[in-house]
mmCIF file of C-alpha atoms in Angstrom:
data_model
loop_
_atom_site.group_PDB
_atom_site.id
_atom_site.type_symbol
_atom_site.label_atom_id
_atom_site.label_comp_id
_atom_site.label_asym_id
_atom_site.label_seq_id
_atom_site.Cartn_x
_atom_site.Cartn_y
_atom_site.Cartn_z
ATOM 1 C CA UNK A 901 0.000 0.000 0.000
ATOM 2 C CA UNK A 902 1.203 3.594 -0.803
ATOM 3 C CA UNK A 903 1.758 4.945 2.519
ATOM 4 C CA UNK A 904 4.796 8.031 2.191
ATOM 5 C CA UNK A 905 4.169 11.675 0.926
ATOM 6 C CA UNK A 906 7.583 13.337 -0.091
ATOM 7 C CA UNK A 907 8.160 16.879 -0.301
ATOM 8 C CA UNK A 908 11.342 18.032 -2.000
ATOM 9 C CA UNK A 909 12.623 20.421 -4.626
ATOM 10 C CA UNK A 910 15.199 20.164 -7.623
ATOM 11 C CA UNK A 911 18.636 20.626 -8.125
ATOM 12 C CA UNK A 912 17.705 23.832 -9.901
ATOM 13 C CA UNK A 913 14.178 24.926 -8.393
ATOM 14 C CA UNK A 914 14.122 25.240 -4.705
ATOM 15 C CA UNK A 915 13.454 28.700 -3.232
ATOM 16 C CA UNK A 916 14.689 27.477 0.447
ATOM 17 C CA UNK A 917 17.835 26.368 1.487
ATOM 18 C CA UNK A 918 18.235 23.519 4.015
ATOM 19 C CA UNK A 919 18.753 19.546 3.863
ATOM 20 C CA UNK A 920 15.963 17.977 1.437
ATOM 21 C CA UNK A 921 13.299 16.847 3.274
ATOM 22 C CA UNK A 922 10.616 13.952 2.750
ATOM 23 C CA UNK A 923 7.173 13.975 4.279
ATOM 24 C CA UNK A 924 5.757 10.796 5.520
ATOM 25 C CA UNK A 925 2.507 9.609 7.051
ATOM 26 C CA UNK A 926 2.463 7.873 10.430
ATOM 27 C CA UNK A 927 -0.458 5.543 10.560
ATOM 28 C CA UNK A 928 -1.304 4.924 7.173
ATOM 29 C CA UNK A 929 -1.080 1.388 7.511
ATOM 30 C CA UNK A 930 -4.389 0.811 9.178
ATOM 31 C CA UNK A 931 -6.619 2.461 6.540
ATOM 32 C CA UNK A 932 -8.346 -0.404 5.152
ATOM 33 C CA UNK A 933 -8.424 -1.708 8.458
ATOM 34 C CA UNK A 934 -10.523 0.602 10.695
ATOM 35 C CA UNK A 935 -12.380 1.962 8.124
ATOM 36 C CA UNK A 936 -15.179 0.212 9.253
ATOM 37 C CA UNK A 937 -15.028 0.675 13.031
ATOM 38 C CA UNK A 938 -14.895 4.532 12.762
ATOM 39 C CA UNK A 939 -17.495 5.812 15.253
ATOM 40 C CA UNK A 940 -20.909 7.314 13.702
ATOM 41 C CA UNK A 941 -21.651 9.489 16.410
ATOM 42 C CA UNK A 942 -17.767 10.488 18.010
ATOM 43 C CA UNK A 943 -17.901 13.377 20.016
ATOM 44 C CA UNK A 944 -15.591 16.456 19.024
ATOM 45 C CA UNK A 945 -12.917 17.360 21.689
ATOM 46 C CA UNK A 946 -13.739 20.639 23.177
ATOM 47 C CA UNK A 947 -10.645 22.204 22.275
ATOM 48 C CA UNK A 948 -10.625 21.182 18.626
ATOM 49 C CA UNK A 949 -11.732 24.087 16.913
ATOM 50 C CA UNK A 950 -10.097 26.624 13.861
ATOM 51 C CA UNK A 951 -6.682 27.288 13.807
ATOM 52 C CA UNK A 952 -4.190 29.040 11.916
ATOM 53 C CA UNK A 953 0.178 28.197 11.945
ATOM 54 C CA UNK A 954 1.751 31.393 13.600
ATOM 55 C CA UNK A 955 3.601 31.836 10.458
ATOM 56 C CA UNK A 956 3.608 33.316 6.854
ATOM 57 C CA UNK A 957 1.669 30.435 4.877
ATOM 58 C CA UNK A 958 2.603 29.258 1.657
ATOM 59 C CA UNK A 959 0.588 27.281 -1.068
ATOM 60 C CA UNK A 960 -1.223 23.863 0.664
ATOM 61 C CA UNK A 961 0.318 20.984 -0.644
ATOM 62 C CA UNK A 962 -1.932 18.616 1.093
ATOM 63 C CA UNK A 963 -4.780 18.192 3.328
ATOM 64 C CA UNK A 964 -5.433 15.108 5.879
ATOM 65 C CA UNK A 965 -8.791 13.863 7.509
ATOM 66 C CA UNK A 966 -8.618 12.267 10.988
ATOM 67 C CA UNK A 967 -12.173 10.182 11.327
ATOM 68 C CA UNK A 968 -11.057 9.908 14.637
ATOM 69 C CA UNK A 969 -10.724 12.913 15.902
ATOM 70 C CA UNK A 970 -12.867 14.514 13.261
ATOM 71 C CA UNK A 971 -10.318 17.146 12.290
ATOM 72 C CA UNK A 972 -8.791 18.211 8.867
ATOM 73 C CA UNK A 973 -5.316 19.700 8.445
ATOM 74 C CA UNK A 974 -3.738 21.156 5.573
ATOM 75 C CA UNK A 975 -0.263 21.410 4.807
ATOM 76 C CA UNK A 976 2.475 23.299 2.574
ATOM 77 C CA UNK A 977 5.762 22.607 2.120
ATOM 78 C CA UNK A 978 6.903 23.577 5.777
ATOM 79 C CA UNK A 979 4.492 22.481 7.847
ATOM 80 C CA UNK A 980 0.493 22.631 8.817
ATOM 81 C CA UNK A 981 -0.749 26.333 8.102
ATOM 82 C CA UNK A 982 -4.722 25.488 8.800
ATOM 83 C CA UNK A 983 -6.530 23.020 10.997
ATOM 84 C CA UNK A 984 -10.692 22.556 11.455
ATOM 85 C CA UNK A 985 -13.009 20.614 12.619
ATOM 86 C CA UNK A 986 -15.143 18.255 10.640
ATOM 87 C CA UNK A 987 -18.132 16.323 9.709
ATOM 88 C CA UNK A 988 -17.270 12.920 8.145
ATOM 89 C CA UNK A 989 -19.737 10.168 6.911
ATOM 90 C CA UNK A 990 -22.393 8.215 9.312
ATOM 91 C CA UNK A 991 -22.659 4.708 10.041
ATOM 92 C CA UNK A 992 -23.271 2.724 6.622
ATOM 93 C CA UNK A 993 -22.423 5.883 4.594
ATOM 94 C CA UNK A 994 -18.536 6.012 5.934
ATOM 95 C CA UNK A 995 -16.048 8.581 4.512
ATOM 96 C CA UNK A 996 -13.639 5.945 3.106
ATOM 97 C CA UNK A 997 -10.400 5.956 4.186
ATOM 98 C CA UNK A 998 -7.097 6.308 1.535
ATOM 99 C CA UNK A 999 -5.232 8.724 -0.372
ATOM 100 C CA UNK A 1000 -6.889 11.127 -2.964
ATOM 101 C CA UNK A 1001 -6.882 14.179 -4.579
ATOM 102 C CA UNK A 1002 -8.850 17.114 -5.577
ATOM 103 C CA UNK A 1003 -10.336 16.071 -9.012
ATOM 104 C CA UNK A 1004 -13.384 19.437 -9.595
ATOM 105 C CA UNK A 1005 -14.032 22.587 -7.766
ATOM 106 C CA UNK A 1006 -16.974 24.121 -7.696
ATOM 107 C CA UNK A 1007 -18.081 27.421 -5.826
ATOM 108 C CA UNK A 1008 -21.596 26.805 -5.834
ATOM 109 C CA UNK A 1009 -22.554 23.292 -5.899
ATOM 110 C CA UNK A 1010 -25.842 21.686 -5.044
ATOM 111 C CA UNK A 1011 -25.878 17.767 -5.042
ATOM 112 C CA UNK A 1012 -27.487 15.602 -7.827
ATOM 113 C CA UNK A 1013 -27.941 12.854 -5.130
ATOM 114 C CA UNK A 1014 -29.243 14.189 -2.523
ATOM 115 C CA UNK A 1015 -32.373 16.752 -2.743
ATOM 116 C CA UNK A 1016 -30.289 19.712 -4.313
ATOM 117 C CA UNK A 1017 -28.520 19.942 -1.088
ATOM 118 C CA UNK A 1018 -26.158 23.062 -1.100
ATOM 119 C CA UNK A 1019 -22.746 22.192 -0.843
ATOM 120 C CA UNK A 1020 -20.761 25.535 -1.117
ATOM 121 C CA UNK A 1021 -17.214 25.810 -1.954
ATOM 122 C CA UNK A 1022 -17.429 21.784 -3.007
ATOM 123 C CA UNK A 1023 -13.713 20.085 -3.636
ATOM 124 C CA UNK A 1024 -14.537 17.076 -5.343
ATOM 125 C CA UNK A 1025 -11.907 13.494 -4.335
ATOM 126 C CA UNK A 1026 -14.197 10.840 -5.855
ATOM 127 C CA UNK A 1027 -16.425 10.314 -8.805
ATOM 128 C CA UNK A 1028 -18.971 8.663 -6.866
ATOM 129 C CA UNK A 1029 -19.577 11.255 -4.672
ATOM 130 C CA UNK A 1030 -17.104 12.280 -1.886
ATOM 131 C CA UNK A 1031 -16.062 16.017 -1.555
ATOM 132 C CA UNK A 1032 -14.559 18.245 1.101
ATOM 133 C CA UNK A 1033 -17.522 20.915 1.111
ATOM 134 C CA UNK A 1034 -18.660 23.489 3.514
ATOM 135 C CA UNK A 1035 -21.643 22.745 5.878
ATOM 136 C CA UNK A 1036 -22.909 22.088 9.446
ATOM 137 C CA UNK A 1037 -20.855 19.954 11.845
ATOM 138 C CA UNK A 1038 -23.209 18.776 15.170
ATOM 139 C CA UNK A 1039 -19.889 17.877 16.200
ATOM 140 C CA UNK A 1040 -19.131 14.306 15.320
ATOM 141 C CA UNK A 1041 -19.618 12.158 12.265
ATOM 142 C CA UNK A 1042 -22.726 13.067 10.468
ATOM 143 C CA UNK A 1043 -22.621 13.164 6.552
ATOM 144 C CA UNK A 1044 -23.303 10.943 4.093
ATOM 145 C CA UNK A 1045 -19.829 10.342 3.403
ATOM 146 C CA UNK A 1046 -18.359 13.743 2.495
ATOM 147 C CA UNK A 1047 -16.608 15.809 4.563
ATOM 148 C CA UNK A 1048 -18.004 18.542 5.982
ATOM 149 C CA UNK A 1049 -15.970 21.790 7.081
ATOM 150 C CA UNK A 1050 -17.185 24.927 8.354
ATOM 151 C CA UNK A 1051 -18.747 27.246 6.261
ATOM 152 C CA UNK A 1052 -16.523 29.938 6.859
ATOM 153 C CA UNK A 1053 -13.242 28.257 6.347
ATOM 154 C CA UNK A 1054 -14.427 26.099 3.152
ATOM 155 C CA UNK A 1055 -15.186 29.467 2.024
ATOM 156 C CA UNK A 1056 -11.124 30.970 2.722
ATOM 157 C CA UNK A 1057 -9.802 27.615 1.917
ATOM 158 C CA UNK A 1058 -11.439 27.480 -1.588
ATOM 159 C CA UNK A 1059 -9.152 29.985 -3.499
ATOM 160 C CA UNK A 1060 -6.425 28.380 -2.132
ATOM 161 C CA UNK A 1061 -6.277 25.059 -3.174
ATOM 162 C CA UNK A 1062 -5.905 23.777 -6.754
ATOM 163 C CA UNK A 1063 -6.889 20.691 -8.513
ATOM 164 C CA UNK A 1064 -4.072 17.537 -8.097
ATOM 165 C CA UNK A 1065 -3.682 18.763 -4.657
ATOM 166 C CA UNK A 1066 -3.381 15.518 -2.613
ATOM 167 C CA UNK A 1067 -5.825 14.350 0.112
ATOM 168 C CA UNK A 1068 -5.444 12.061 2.782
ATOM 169 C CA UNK A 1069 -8.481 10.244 4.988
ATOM 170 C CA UNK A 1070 -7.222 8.333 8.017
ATOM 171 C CA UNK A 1071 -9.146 6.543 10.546
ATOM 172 C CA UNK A 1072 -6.988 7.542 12.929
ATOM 173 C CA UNK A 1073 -4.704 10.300 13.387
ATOM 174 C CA UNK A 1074 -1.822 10.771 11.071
ATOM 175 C CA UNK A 1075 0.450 13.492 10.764
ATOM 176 C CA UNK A 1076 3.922 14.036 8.504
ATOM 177 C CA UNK A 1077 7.287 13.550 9.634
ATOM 178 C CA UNK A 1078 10.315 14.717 8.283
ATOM 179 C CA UNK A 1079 13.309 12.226 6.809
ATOM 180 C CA UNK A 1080 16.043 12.134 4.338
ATOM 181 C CA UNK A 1081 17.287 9.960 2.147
ATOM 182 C CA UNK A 1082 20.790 10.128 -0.150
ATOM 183 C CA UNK A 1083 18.251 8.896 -2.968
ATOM 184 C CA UNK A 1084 16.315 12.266 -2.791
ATOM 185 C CA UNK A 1085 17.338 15.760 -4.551
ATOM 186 C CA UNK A 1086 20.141 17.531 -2.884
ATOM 187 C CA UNK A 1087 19.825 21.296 -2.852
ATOM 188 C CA UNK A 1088 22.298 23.077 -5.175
ATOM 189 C CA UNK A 1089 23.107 26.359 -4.135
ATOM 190 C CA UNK A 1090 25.114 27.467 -7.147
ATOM 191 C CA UNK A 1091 22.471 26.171 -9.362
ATOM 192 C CA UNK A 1092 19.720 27.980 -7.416
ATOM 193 C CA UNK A 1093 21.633 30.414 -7.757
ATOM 194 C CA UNK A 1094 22.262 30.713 -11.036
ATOM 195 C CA UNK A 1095 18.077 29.655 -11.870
ATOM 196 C CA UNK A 1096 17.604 32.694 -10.103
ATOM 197 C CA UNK A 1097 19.512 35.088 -12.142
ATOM 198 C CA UNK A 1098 18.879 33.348 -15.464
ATOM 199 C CA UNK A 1099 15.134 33.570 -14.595
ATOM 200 C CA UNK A 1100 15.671 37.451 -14.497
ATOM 201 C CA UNK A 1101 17.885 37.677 -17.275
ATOM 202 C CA UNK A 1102 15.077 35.983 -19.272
ATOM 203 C CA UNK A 1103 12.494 38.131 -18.096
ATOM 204 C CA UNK A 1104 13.989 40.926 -19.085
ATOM 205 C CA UNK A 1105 14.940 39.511 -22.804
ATOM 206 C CA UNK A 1106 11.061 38.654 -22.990
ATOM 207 C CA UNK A 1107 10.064 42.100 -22.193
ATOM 208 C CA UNK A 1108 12.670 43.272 -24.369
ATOM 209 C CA UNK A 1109 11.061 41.120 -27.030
ATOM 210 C CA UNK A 1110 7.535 42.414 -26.644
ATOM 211 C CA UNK A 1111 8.148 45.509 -27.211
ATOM 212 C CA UNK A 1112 10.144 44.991 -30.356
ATOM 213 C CA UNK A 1113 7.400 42.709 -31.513
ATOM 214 C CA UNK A 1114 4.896 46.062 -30.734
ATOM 215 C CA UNK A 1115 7.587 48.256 -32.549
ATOM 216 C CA UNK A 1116 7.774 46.102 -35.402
ATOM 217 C CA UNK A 1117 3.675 45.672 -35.584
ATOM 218 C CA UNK A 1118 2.896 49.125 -35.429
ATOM 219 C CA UNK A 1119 6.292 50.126 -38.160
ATOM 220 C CA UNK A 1120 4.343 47.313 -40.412
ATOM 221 C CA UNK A 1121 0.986 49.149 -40.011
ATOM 222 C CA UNK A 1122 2.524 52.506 -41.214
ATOM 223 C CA UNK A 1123 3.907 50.951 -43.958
ATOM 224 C CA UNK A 1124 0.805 49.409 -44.920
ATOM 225 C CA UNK A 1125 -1.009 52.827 -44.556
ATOM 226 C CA UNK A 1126 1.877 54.303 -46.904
ATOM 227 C CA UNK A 1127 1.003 51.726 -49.564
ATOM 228 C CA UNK A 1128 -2.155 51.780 -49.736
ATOM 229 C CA UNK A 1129 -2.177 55.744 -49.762
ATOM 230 C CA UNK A 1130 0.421 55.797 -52.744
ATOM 231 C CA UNK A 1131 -1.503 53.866 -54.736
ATOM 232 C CA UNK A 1132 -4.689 56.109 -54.236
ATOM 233 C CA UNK A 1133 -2.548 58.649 -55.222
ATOM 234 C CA UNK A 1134 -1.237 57.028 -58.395
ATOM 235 C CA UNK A 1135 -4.293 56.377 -59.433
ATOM 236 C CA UNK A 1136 -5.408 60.190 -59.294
ATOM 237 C CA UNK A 1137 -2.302 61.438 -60.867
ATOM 238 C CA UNK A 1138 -2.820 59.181 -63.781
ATOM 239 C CA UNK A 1139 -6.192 60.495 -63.856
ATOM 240 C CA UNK A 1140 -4.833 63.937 -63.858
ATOM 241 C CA UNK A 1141 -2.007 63.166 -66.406
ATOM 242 C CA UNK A 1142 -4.189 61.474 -68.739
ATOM 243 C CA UNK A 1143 -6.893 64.777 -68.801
ATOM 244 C CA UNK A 1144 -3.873 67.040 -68.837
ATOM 245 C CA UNK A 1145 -2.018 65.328 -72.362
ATOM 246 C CA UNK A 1146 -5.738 65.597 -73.605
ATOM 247 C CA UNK A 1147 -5.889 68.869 -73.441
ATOM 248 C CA UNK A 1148 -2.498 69.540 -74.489
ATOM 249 C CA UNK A 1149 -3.665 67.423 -78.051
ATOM 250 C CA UNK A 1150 -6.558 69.869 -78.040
ATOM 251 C CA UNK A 1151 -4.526 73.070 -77.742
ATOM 252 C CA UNK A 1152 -1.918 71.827 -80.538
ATOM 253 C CA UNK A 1153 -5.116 70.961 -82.848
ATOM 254 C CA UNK A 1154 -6.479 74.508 -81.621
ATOM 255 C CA UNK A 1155 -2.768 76.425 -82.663
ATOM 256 C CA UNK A 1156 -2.502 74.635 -85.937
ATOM 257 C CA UNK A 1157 -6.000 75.346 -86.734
ATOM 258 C CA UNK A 1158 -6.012 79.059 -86.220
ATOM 259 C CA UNK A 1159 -5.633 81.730 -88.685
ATOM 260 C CA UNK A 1160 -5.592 85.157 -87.717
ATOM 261 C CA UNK A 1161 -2.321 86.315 -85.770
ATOM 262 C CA UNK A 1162 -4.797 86.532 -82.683
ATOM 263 C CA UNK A 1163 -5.799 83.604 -82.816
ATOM 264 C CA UNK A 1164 -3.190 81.964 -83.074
ATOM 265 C CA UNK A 1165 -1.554 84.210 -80.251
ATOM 266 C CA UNK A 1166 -4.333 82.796 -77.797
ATOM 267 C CA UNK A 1167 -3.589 79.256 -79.104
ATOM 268 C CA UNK A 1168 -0.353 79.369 -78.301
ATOM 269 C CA UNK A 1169 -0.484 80.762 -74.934
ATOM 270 C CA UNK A 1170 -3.508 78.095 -74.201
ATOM 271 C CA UNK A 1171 -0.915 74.856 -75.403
ATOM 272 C CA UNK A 1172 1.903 76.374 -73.612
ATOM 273 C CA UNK A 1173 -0.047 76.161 -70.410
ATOM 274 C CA UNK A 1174 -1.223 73.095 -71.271
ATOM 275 C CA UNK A 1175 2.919 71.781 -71.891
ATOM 276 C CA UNK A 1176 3.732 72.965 -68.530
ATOM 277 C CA UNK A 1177 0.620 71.484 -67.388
ATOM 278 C CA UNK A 1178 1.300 68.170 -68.638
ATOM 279 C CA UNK A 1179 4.975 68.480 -68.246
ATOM 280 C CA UNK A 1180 4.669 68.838 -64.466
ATOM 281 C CA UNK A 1181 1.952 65.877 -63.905
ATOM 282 C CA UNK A 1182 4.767 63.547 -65.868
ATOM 283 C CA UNK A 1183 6.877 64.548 -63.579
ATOM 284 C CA UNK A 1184 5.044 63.793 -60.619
ATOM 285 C CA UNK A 1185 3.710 60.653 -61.921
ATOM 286 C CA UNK A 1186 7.335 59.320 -62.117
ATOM 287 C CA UNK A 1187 8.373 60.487 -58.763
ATOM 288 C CA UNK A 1188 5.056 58.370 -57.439
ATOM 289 C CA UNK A 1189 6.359 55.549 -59.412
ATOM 290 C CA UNK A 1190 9.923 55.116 -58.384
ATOM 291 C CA UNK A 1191 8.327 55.452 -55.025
ATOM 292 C CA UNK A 1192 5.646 52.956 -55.743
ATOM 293 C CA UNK A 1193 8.328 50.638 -56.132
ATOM 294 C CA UNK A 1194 10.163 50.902 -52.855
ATOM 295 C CA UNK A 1195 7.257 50.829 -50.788
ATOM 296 C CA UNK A 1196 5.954 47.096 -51.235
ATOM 297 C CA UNK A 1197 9.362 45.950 -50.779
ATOM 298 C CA UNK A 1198 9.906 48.144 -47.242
ATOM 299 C CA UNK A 1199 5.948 46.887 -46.682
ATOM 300 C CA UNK A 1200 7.032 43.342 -47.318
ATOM 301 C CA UNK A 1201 10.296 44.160 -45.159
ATOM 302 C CA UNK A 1202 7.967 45.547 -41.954
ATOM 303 C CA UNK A 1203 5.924 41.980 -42.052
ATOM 304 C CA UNK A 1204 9.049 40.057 -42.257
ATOM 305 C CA UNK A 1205 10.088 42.020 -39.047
ATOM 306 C CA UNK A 1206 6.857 41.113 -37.481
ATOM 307 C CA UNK A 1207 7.125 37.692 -38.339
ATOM 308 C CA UNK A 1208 10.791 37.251 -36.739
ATOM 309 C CA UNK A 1209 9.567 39.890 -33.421
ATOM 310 C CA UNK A 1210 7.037 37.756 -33.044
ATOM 311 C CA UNK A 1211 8.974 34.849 -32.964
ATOM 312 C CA UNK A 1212 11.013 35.847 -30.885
ATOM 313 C CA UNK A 1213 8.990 37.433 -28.579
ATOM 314 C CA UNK A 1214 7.098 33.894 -28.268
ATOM 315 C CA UNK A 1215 10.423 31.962 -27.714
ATOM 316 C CA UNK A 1216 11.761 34.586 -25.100
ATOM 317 C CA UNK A 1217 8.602 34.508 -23.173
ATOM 318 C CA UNK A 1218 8.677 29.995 -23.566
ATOM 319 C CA UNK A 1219 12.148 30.709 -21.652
ATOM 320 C CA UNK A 1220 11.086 32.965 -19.008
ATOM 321 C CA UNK A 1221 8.354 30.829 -18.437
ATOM 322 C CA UNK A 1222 10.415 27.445 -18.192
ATOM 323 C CA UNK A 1223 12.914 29.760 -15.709
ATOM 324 C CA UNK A 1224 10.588 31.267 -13.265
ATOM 325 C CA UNK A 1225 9.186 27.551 -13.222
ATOM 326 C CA UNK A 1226 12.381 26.090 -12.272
ATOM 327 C CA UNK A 1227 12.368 28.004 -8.760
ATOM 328 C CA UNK A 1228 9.008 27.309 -7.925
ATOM 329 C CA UNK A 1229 9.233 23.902 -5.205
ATOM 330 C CA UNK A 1230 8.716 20.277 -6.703
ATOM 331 C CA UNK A 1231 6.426 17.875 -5.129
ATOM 332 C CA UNK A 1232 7.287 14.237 -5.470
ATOM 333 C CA UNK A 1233 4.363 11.474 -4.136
ATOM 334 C CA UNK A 1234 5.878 8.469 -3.161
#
């Protein structure tokens, strides 16, 4: 039978120094055994009521229900942080007795078995039923196999666990103890060390690398804007061209035509407005040309740019990620 929780941390992820330490359970041998004999109706020890570790607590690891004493603990990585008194299951609807873990959460649940009976802040162990939930303890074992806390604490405790987290029901009481072992991880401290810095160093590359990928995003949307405005502007000056070389054809039909001196004085003043005319749209149209072609390609260059920021930007922020993970503790069940 699986009877040891171990607690340790990696070479290269362990925020606290000190020997590695493994977690055991003291009286997990018996679960199968007593299961049966728990008490229905146990009374609760006076004293047995909420408390709280007079200490900064970190993230539970794992929780563990004593039938006997009708009392639930949770633990993180140190030590208890939170202890409170329960309602387990009846006689002939037993909380069963083994090691489990928090499968669903659910803020607001009401039971499909059992009358839509509201079972706030609901941590689900089983499939067939069992869940740490909040509700009314008369003071020894009343439910119909969950495990009742009080209201008020299922309610703080909710936020604060997470789904894997392991959970242990003993008949009797059972408690961790610390031990070591050569076979376990042995803290590291210039690798800690070093995780440390390289998770900085890596944090600051991927912020580095988000804005370049912003830079490069809003450079590419200029560009676009550009493009698409020198075409619309192409297309007028062609227009424009295209009525101005017209009219320049009319006013050389208009000067040959003419006959008189005056008329052909006003003719020629007429296509030599229209030559300048004409002469000027040319040469606008060619300076929108040779611009026309340079723009797709820096267009084309601003997506590429995108395309490798963004890249990067996701690989930067992969590594920061994997980093900041490496100094968070490791929890080995064995």
């Amino acid at each position: 039978m699986i009877n040891r929780l171990a607690t340790a941390q990696s070479n290269a992820a362990m925020r606290r120094w000190g020997p590695p330490v493994i977690v055991t359970l003291t009286a997990m041998a018996a679960l199968t055994v007593l299961t049966a004999d728990a008490p229905a109706r146990q009374a609760r020890p006076a004293s047995l009521t909420e408390a709280m570790a007079p200490r900064h607590a970190g993230e539970p690891i794992m929780a563990i229900v004593s039938i006997k004493t009708q009392q639930v603990t949770f633990y993180d990585a140190d030590g208890w942080i939170l202890r409170a008194p329960v309602s387990t299951g009846t006689t002939g609807r037993e909380t069963p007795a083994g090691v489990f873990a928090v499968l669903e959460k659910d803020k607001d649940h009401h039971s499909t078995l059992y009358d839509d009976a509201w079972m706030p802040n609901m941590q689900r162990i089983t499939w067939n039923g069992i869940a740490l939930h909040g509700g009314p303890l008369p003071g020894y074992a009343a439910s119909h196999g969950c495990v009742r806390m009080p209201y008020g604490f299922a309610e703080k405790l909710f936020e604060k666990t997470w789904i894997g987290m392991r959970v242990i029901i003993s008949p009797n009481e059972a408690e961790p103890v610390e031990f070591s072992h050569p076979a376990l991880f042995v803290p590291n401290r210039e690798a800690i060390a070093a995780a440390a810095v390289k998770a900085e160093t890596l944090a600051r590359e991927a912020a580095e690398a988000a804005r370049t990928a912003d830079e490069a995003k809003k450079a590419a949307a200029t560009a676009k804007r550009e493009t698409e405005s020198l075409t619309a502007s192409l297309r007028k000056l062609e227009a424009l061209k295209t009525r101005a070389d017209a009219e320049l054809a009319f006013t050389d039909k208009a000067l040959a035509a003419a006959k008189t001196d005056e008329a052909k004085g006003r003719a020629d003043n007429l296509n030599q407005k229209a030559a300048a005319k004409a002469a000027e749209l040319r040469a606008q149209l060619d300076t929108a040309n040779a611009d026309a072609k340079s723009k797709p390609d820096a267009a084309a260059a601003a997506k590429g740019a995108v395309k490798a920021a963004e890249k990067k930007k996701a690989e930067t922020a992969k590594a920061a990620s994997e980093a900041k993970l490496a100094l968070e503790p490791v929890s080995i069940y064995i």
